[in-house]
Amino acid sequence: MSAAFYLQQSGRKVTVLDRGDFLDNCSYGNAGYVCPSHFIPLATPGIVKQGLKWMFDAQSTFYIQPRLNWALIEWGIRFIKSATSQRVEAAAVPLRDIALLSQHEYESWAKLPGFEFAYEHKGLMEIFQTEEKAAHAYHTVEKAHELGLEAMMLDGDALQRMEPQTKINALGAIFFKCDAHLYPDLLMKSLIGHLRKNDVCLISNQEVNRFEYVNGSVKKIITADRSFDADEIVVAAGSWSREMASLLDTRLLLVPGRGYSITLEDSPYRLHYPAVLMEGRVAITPMDGNKIRFGGTMEITSTQTPPRMKRVNGILDTVKRYFPEFDIPMPALDKIWYGYRPCSADGLPYIGRIKKYKNVIIATGHSMLGLSLGAATGKLVDELIHDRPTSIDITAFAVERFGF
Ligand SMILES: Cc1cc2nc3c(=O)[nH]c(=O)nc-3n(C[C@H](O)[C@H](O)[C@H](O)COP(=O)(O)OP(=O)(O)OC[C@H]3O[C@@H](n4cnc5c(N)ncnc54)[C@H](O)[C@@H]3O)c2cc1C
């Protein structure tokens, strides 16, 4: 959708095909962070160690459903290979640059008429309860300063003074002043409204299931009942992009990472700042006035596996451990949102052209950062299509970086 935004602005005639109705995908119920602070990708030595411990606990926050599935095995091998301190270090600058670009772009979207998505640039807390995470936090703040990002350590008292209205059980927090947040549901609504008003053709219920090629270029996109001519194709099918890329003879290491969220529309519990609860990997976002959203879990599973609502108990238990006054009952099943993060094998997005066909760009694999990096990704896609120099170096995001 972001790519459509920029392509329309630069004079292209754009059609967006979705197999759904544009109203239900991962870009809605997420935590809404626009966060240069997240310069550490998903694949880290710590997560591999932790993941093995958590794997068999149904309430844990990171869970890989063991399956004899080649896509998962291939992804897992590359994930472990990517989880080295050198690679984590190398990912920091590209992740910072794309996040800062995105934040800059969202700030300009927020000034457009009709674009209202409760964007607030006030910072984000990463709250910790244990000495182990405190040590990690010190290291993260040092690294943030090296990267030129505004971040500071708060002890428990200083943190409590920032949120005086509710008790917090914590040793301290990192305060990332560099971060912003928004209300994703409103962002999507504004984006869809803007695209429609500007003659971008959004067509629902069109599952792309085939492409036709002529002389090394894709000429037609085929769905069950229609076909569409195209000069340029952008594959941005989230967690389903691996399957779509394989229709284009391209291997993409990508698995779905399911997460859940619940939103209190008129919350009696208030926070001034979004907060990541570090030990439990839960995200809390106060958004759009009185709303507050609680989200978490990373469940590497198939999109066909039924959701495990037990995991929401895990999120709510974690919240209670940090905020003892937050008594949030388990909501009715229809009030629980879940979505599938498109997880690349190293936690960096795939943005760029593919080798096999001349006119195909892939824009996916953003894992936990697809909202944060959305606007920048759209801008980069537009620059690639016009063969212009990109706003930032995108070498680290090369689609075929694993050698295929
Ligand atoms: C609990 C949770 C919290 C999160 N919090 C944050 C956060 O705070 N900040 C952040 O940056 N990110 C966050 N994320 C991650 C973020 O939500 C995702 O990275 C992002 O939404 C992915 O966007 P996408 O456009 O790639 O995929 P999607 O939004 O899933 O869109 C993909 C679209 O492709 C369509 N599609 C699939 N296959 C086909 C086909 N064959 N033909 C036609 N259409 C097809 C689908 O219908 C869908 O509409 C969170 C995720 C979760 C689960």
Coordinates of C-alpha atoms and ligand atoms in Angstrom, one line a residue:
M1 CA 0.0 0.0 0.0
S2 CA 2.9 2.3 0.8
A3 CA 4.5 1.5 -2.6
A4 CA 1.2 2.3 -4.2
F5 CA 1.2 5.7 -2.4
Y6 CA 4.6 6.7 -3.7
L7 CA 4.1 5.2 -7.2
Q8 CA 0.8 7.1 -7.7
Q9 CA 2.6 10.3 -6.6
S10 CA 5.3 9.8 -9.1
G11 CA 2.8 9.4 -11.9
R12 CA 2.3 5.7 -12.3
K13 CA -1.0 4.1 -12.8
V14 CA -1.3 1.6 -10.0
T15 CA -3.5 -1.4 -9.3
V16 CA -3.4 -3.2 -5.9
L17 CA -4.7 -6.8 -5.8
D18 CA -5.5 -8.4 -2.5
R19 CA -7.0 -11.8 -1.9
G20 CA -9.0 -10.4 1.0
D21 CA -10.7 -7.1 1.3
F22 CA -7.8 -5.0 2.5
L23 CA -9.4 -4.8 6.0
D24 CA -7.8 -7.7 7.7
N25 CA -4.1 -8.3 7.6
C26 CA -1.1 -8.0 9.9
S27 CA -0.9 -4.2 9.4
Y28 CA -4.0 -3.6 11.6
G29 CA -3.7 -5.1 15.1
N30 CA 0.0 -4.5 15.6
A31 CA 1.5 -2.3 18.3
G32 CA 2.0 0.7 16.0
Y33 CA 5.7 1.4 16.9
V34 CA 7.7 3.5 14.5
C35 CA 10.9 2.6 16.1
P36 CA 14.5 3.4 15.1
S37 CA 15.3 1.9 18.6
H38 CA 14.7 -1.6 17.1
F39 CA 18.1 -1.8 15.4
I40 CA 18.7 -5.3 16.7
P41 CA 17.1 -7.8 14.3
L42 CA 15.0 -10.9 15.4
A43 CA 17.9 -13.3 14.7
T44 CA 20.3 -12.9 17.7
P45 CA 22.4 -15.4 19.6
G46 CA 20.1 -14.7 22.7
I47 CA 16.9 -15.6 20.9
V48 CA 18.3 -18.9 19.6
K49 CA 19.3 -19.9 23.2
Q50 CA 16.0 -18.6 24.7
G51 CA 13.9 -20.0 21.8
L52 CA 15.2 -23.5 22.5
K53 CA 14.1 -23.2 26.2
W54 CA 10.7 -21.7 25.3
M55 CA 9.9 -24.0 22.4
F56 CA 7.8 -26.4 24.3
D57 CA 5.9 -24.0 26.6
A58 CA 2.4 -23.3 25.3
Q59 CA 2.3 -19.9 27.0
S60 CA 5.8 -18.8 26.1
T61 CA 6.4 -15.7 24.0
F62 CA 8.7 -17.3 21.4
Y63 CA 7.6 -20.6 20.1
I64 CA 8.5 -22.6 17.0
Q65 CA 6.0 -25.3 16.2
P66 CA 8.1 -28.3 15.4
R67 CA 7.1 -29.6 11.9
L68 CA 8.7 -31.6 9.2
N69 CA 8.4 -28.8 6.7
W70 CA 11.2 -28.0 4.3
A71 CA 10.5 -24.2 4.2
L72 CA 10.7 -24.1 8.0
I73 CA 13.9 -26.2 8.2
E74 CA 15.6 -24.1 5.5
W75 CA 14.6 -20.9 7.3
G76 CA 15.7 -22.3 10.7
I77 CA 19.1 -23.2 9.5
R78 CA 19.7 -19.8 8.0
F79 CA 18.1 -18.1 11.1
I80 CA 20.7 -19.8 13.3
K81 CA 23.5 -19.0 10.9
S82 CA 22.4 -15.3 10.9
A83 CA 22.2 -15.1 14.7
T84 CA 25.8 -14.1 15.3
S85 CA 27.1 -11.0 17.0
Q86 CA 28.9 -9.9 13.9
R87 CA 25.7 -10.1 11.8
V88 CA 23.6 -8.4 14.5
E89 CA 26.2 -5.6 14.5
A90 CA 26.1 -5.3 10.7
A91 CA 22.3 -5.0 10.7
A92 CA 22.2 -2.0 13.0
V93 CA 23.1 0.8 10.6
P94 CA 20.8 -0.4 7.8
L95 CA 17.9 -0.9 10.3
R96 CA 18.5 2.5 11.8
D97 CA 18.6 4.2 8.4
I98 CA 15.4 2.6 7.0
A99 CA 13.6 3.4 10.3
L100 CA 14.6 7.0 10.3
L101 CA 13.7 7.4 6.7
S102 CA 10.3 5.8 7.5
Q103 CA 9.7 8.1 10.5
H104 CA 10.5 11.1 8.3
E105 CA 8.0 9.9 5.7
Y106 CA 5.2 9.2 8.3
E107 CA 5.7 12.7 9.6
S108 CA 5.1 14.1 6.1
W109 CA 2.0 11.8 5.6
A110 CA 0.6 13.1 8.9
K111 CA 0.5 16.6 7.4
L112 CA -1.5 15.5 4.3
P113 CA -5.2 16.4 4.2
G114 CA -7.4 13.4 5.2
F115 CA -4.4 11.6 6.8
E116 CA -5.1 11.1 10.5
F117 CA -3.5 8.3 12.3
A118 CA -2.8 9.5 15.8
Y119 CA 1.0 9.8 15.2
E120 CA 2.9 10.8 18.3
H121 CA 6.6 11.3 18.5
K122 CA 7.1 11.1 22.3
G123 CA 9.3 8.1 22.9
L124 CA 9.1 4.5 24.0
M125 CA 10.1 2.6 27.2
E126 CA 11.8 -0.7 27.3
I127 CA 11.1 -1.9 30.9
F128 CA 13.1 -4.6 32.7
Q129 CA 12.8 -6.4 35.9
T130 CA 16.0 -8.5 36.1
E131 CA 19.7 -7.7 36.4
E132 CA 20.3 -9.7 33.2
K133 CA 18.1 -7.5 31.1
A134 CA 19.5 -4.4 32.9
A135 CA 23.0 -5.3 31.7
H136 CA 21.6 -5.9 28.2
A137 CA 19.8 -2.5 28.4
Y138 CA 23.1 -0.7 29.3
H139 CA 24.7 -2.3 26.3
T140 CA 21.8 -1.3 24.0
V141 CA 21.9 2.3 25.2
E142 CA 25.6 2.5 24.5
K143 CA 25.0 1.1 21.0
A144 CA 22.0 3.5 20.5
H145 CA 24.3 6.5 21.3
E146 CA 27.0 5.1 18.9
L147 CA 24.2 5.2 16.2
G148 CA 23.2 8.7 17.1
L149 CA 19.9 7.7 18.6
E150 CA 18.4 9.5 21.6
A151 CA 18.2 7.0 24.5
M152 CA 18.7 7.1 28.2
M153 CA 18.6 4.7 31.2
L154 CA 16.0 5.3 33.9
D155 CA 16.2 3.6 37.3
G156 CA 13.0 2.3 38.9
D157 CA 12.1 5.6 40.6
A158 CA 12.7 7.7 37.5
L159 CA 10.5 5.3 35.5
Q160 CA 7.8 5.5 38.1
R161 CA 7.9 9.3 38.0
M162 CA 7.3 9.1 34.2
E163 CA 4.1 7.1 34.8
P164 CA 2.9 8.3 38.3
Q165 CA -0.7 7.2 37.8
T166 CA 0.0 3.5 38.1
K167 CA 2.4 1.3 40.1
I168 CA 5.2 -0.3 38.1
N169 CA 7.2 -3.3 39.3
A170 CA 10.6 -2.8 37.5
L171 CA 14.3 -2.3 38.1
G172 CA 14.3 0.4 35.4
A173 CA 13.9 1.1 31.7
I174 CA 15.5 2.4 28.6
F175 CA 13.7 5.6 27.4
F176 CA 14.1 5.8 23.7
K177 CA 13.2 9.4 22.9
C178 CA 13.8 8.7 19.2
D179 CA 10.7 6.5 18.8
A180 CA 7.2 7.3 17.7
H181 CA 3.9 5.4 17.6
L182 CA 0.6 5.6 15.7
Y183 CA -2.8 3.9 15.5
P184 CA -2.3 1.3 12.8
D185 CA -6.1 0.8 12.1
L186 CA -6.4 4.5 11.3
L187 CA -3.2 4.6 9.3
M188 CA -4.6 1.8 7.1
K189 CA -8.0 3.6 6.8
S190 CA -6.3 6.9 5.8
L191 CA -4.0 5.1 3.3
I192 CA -6.9 3.3 1.6
G193 CA -9.0 6.5 1.5
H194 CA -6.1 8.5 0.0
L195 CA -5.3 5.8 -2.6
R196 CA -8.9 5.5 -3.7
K197 CA -9.3 9.3 -3.9
N198 CA -6.2 9.5 -6.1
D199 CA -7.4 6.9 -8.6
V200 CA -5.4 3.9 -7.4
C201 CA -7.4 0.9 -8.2
L202 CA -7.8 -1.4 -5.2
I203 CA -9.3 -4.7 -6.2
S204 CA -10.5 -7.1 -3.4
N205 CA -10.9 -10.9 -3.6
Q206 CA -8.2 -11.4 -6.2
E207 CA -5.8 -14.1 -5.1
V208 CA -2.8 -14.0 -7.4
N209 CA -2.0 -17.6 -8.4
R210 CA 0.0 -17.4 -11.6
F211 CA 2.1 -15.1 -13.7
E212 CA 2.7 -15.2 -17.5
Y213 CA 6.1 -14.2 -18.9
V214 CA 7.5 -12.9 -22.2
N215 CA 11.2 -12.6 -22.8
G216 CA 12.3 -12.6 -19.2
S217 CA 9.6 -10.2 -18.0
V218 CA 6.2 -10.8 -16.3
K219 CA 3.5 -9.6 -18.6
K220 CA 0.3 -10.8 -16.9
I221 CA -0.9 -11.5 -13.4
I222 CA -3.5 -14.2 -13.2
T223 CA -6.2 -14.7 -10.5
A224 CA -9.0 -17.2 -10.4
D225 CA -11.3 -15.1 -12.7
R226 CA -9.2 -12.3 -14.1
S227 CA -5.9 -11.4 -15.6
F228 CA -4.1 -8.1 -15.4
D229 CA -1.4 -6.6 -17.7
A230 CA 1.6 -5.0 -16.0
D231 CA 4.9 -3.3 -16.8
E232 CA 6.2 -3.6 -13.2
I233 CA 5.1 -6.0 -10.4
V234 CA 5.6 -5.4 -6.7
V235 CA 5.3 -8.5 -4.5
A236 CA 4.2 -7.4 -1.0
A237 CA 2.1 -10.3 0.1
G238 CA 3.3 -10.4 3.7
S239 CA 3.6 -13.9 5.2
W240 CA 2.4 -15.4 1.9
S241 CA 5.2 -13.8 -0.2
R242 CA 7.3 -17.0 -0.1
E243 CA 4.7 -18.9 -2.1
M244 CA 4.2 -15.9 -4.4
A245 CA 8.0 -15.6 -5.0
S246 CA 8.1 -19.3 -5.9
L247 CA 5.6 -18.6 -8.7
L248 CA 8.4 -16.3 -10.0
D249 CA 11.1 -19.0 -9.6
T250 CA 12.6 -17.1 -6.7
R251 CA 13.4 -18.7 -3.3
L252 CA 12.5 -16.5 -0.4
L253 CA 13.3 -17.7 3.2
L254 CA 10.2 -16.5 5.0
V255 CA 7.9 -18.0 7.6
P256 CA 4.8 -16.6 9.4
G257 CA 5.3 -15.4 13.0
R258 CA 2.0 -15.2 14.6
G259 CA 1.3 -12.6 17.3
Y260 CA -1.8 -11.6 19.2
S261 CA -3.2 -8.4 20.5
I262 CA -6.1 -7.1 22.4
T263 CA -7.3 -3.5 22.5
L264 CA -9.3 -1.7 25.2
E265 CA -11.2 0.9 23.4
D266 CA -11.9 3.1 26.5
S267 CA -9.3 1.9 28.9
P268 CA -9.4 2.6 32.6
Y269 CA -5.7 1.9 32.6
R270 CA -3.5 4.6 31.3
L271 CA 0.1 4.9 30.2
H272 CA 1.8 8.0 28.8
Y273 CA 4.4 6.1 26.9
P274 CA 4.4 2.9 24.8
A275 CA 6.2 0.2 26.7
V276 CA 8.0 -3.0 25.8
L277 CA 8.1 -5.4 28.8
M278 CA 11.5 -6.9 28.1
E279 CA 11.4 -10.2 30.0
G280 CA 8.0 -11.1 28.6
R281 CA 8.4 -9.6 25.2
V282 CA 5.0 -7.9 25.5
A283 CA 4.3 -4.5 23.8
I284 CA 1.8 -2.0 25.3
T285 CA 0.7 1.0 23.3
P286 CA -1.6 3.8 24.5
M287 CA -3.1 5.0 21.2
D288 CA -5.6 7.4 19.8
G289 CA -6.8 8.9 23.0
N290 CA -8.2 6.4 25.5
K291 CA -7.3 3.2 23.7
I292 CA -4.6 0.9 24.9
R293 CA -3.3 -2.2 23.1
F294 CA -1.5 -5.2 24.5
G295 CA 0.4 -7.4 22.0
G296 CA 2.9 -10.1 21.9
T297 CA 4.2 -13.6 21.2
M298 CA 6.1 -14.8 18.2
E299 CA 4.7 -18.1 17.2
I300 CA 6.5 -19.6 14.2
T301 CA 3.8 -21.7 12.8
S302 CA 1.7 -22.4 9.7
T303 CA -1.1 -19.9 8.8
Q304 CA -3.3 -23.0 8.8
T305 CA -2.7 -23.9 12.5
P306 CA -5.7 -22.6 14.6
P307 CA -4.7 -19.8 16.9
R308 CA -3.8 -20.7 20.5
M309 CA -5.7 -18.4 22.7
K310 CA -3.8 -19.6 25.7
R311 CA -1.0 -17.3 24.5
V312 CA -3.1 -14.3 25.3
N313 CA -3.2 -15.4 28.9
G314 CA 0.6 -15.3 28.8
I315 CA 0.5 -11.7 27.5
L316 CA -2.0 -10.6 30.2
D317 CA -0.1 -12.4 33.0
T318 CA 3.1 -10.6 31.9
V319 CA 1.3 -7.3 32.0
K320 CA 0.1 -7.9 35.5
R321 CA 3.6 -8.8 36.7
Y322 CA 4.8 -5.3 35.6
F323 CA 1.6 -3.3 36.2
P324 CA -0.1 -4.9 39.2
E325 CA -3.0 -2.6 39.0
F326 CA -3.9 -3.6 35.4
D327 CA -6.6 -6.2 35.9
I328 CA -7.5 -7.2 32.4
P329 CA -9.9 -10.1 32.1
M330 CA -9.4 -12.6 29.2
P331 CA -11.5 -11.1 26.4
A332 CA -14.1 -12.9 24.3
L333 CA -12.5 -14.8 21.4
D334 CA -13.9 -12.4 18.9
K335 CA -12.1 -9.5 20.6
I336 CA -8.7 -11.1 20.2
W337 CA -6.8 -10.1 17.1
Y338 CA -4.0 -12.1 15.6
G339 CA -1.8 -11.6 12.6
Y340 CA 1.2 -13.2 10.8
R341 CA 4.5 -11.3 10.7
P342 CA 6.5 -12.0 7.5
C343 CA 9.7 -13.2 9.1
S344 CA 12.8 -13.3 7.0
A345 CA 15.6 -15.6 8.0
D346 CA 17.8 -12.8 9.4
G347 CA 15.2 -10.3 10.6
L348 CA 16.0 -7.8 7.8
P349 CA 13.4 -7.1 5.1
Y350 CA 13.7 -8.2 1.5
I351 CA 13.5 -5.1 -0.7
G352 CA 14.8 -5.1 -4.3
R353 CA 14.6 -6.6 -7.7
I354 CA 14.9 -10.3 -8.4
K355 CA 17.4 -11.8 -10.9
K356 CA 15.1 -14.0 -12.8
Y357 CA 12.6 -11.5 -14.2
K358 CA 13.4 -7.9 -15.2
N359 CA 10.3 -6.2 -13.9
V360 CA 9.7 -7.7 -10.5
I361 CA 10.4 -6.1 -7.1
I362 CA 9.9 -7.8 -3.8
A363 CA 9.0 -5.8 -0.7
T364 CA 8.4 -8.0 2.3
G365 CA 10.1 -9.9 5.2
H366 CA 9.9 -7.0 7.7
S367 CA 9.2 -9.4 10.6
M368 CA 8.5 -7.3 13.7
L369 CA 9.0 -4.0 11.9
G370 CA 6.6 -3.9 8.9
L371 CA 4.7 -1.0 10.3
S372 CA 7.7 0.9 11.3
L373 CA 9.5 0.4 8.0
G374 CA 6.3 0.6 5.8
A375 CA 6.5 4.2 4.6
A376 CA 10.3 3.9 3.8
T377 CA 9.7 0.6 2.0
G378 CA 7.1 2.2 -0.3
K379 CA 9.5 5.1 -1.1
L380 CA 12.4 2.8 -1.9
V381 CA 10.2 0.7 -4.2
D382 CA 9.2 3.8 -6.1
E383 CA 12.9 4.8 -6.4
L384 CA 13.8 1.3 -7.7
I385 CA 11.0 1.4 -10.2
H386 CA 12.2 4.7 -11.6
D387 CA 15.8 3.6 -11.5
R388 CA 16.7 6.5 -9.3
P389 CA 19.4 6.3 -6.6
T390 CA 17.7 5.1 -3.4
S391 CA 17.4 7.4 -0.4
I392 CA 19.5 4.9 1.7
D393 CA 21.8 2.1 0.9
I394 CA 19.7 -1.0 0.6
T395 CA 22.4 -3.6 0.0
A396 CA 21.6 -5.3 3.3
F397 CA 18.0 -5.9 2.1
A398 CA 18.9 -7.6 -1.2
V399 CA 16.3 -10.2 -1.9
E400 CA 18.9 -12.9 -3.0
R401 CA 21.5 -12.2 -0.3
F402 CA 21.6 -15.8 0.8
G403 CA 23.1 -16.7 -2.5
F404 CA 19.9 -17.8 -4.3
Ligands
LIG1 C1 1.3 -8.6 17.8 C2 2.1 -7.8 16.7 C3 2.6 -6.6 17.0 C4 3.4 -5.9 16.1 N1 3.8 -4.7 16.4 C5 4.5 -4.0 15.4 C6 5.0 -2.7 15.7 O1 4.7 -2.1 16.8 N2 5.7 -2.0 14.7 C7 6.0 -2.6 13.6 O2 6.7 -2.0 12.8 N3 5.6 -3.9 13.3 C8 4.8 -4.6 14.2 N4 4.4 -5.8 13.9 C9 4.7 -6.4 12.6 C10 3.9 -5.8 11.4 O3 2.5 -5.8 11.8 C11 4.1 -6.6 10.1 O4 5.5 -6.6 9.9 C12 3.4 -5.9 8.9 O5 2.1 -5.6 9.2 C13 3.6 -6.7 7.7 O6 2.9 -5.9 6.6 P1 2.8 -6.5 5.2 O7 2.1 -5.5 4.4 O8 4.1 -7.1 4.7 O9 1.8 -7.8 5.4 P2 0.2 -7.8 5.6 O10 -0.2 -6.6 6.3 O11 -0.1 -9.1 6.2 O12 -0.3 -7.7 4.1 C14 -0.1 -8.8 3.2 C15 -1.3 -8.8 2.2 O13 -1.0 -9.7 1.2 C16 -2.3 -10.2 0.8 N5 -2.0 -11.5 0.0 C17 -1.3 -12.6 0.5 N6 -1.3 -13.5 -0.5 C18 -1.9 -13.0 -1.6 C19 -2.1 -13.5 -2.9 N7 -1.7 -14.7 -3.3 N8 -2.8 -12.7 -3.7 C20 -3.2 -11.4 -3.4 N9 -3.0 -10.9 -2.1 C21 -2.3 -11.7 -1.2 C22 -3.0 -10.5 2.1 O14 -4.3 -10.7 1.9 C23 -2.6 -9.2 2.9 O15 -3.6 -8.2 2.8 C24 3.6 -6.5 14.8 C25 3.0 -7.7 14.5 C26 2.2 -8.4 15.4 C27 1.6 -9.7 15.0

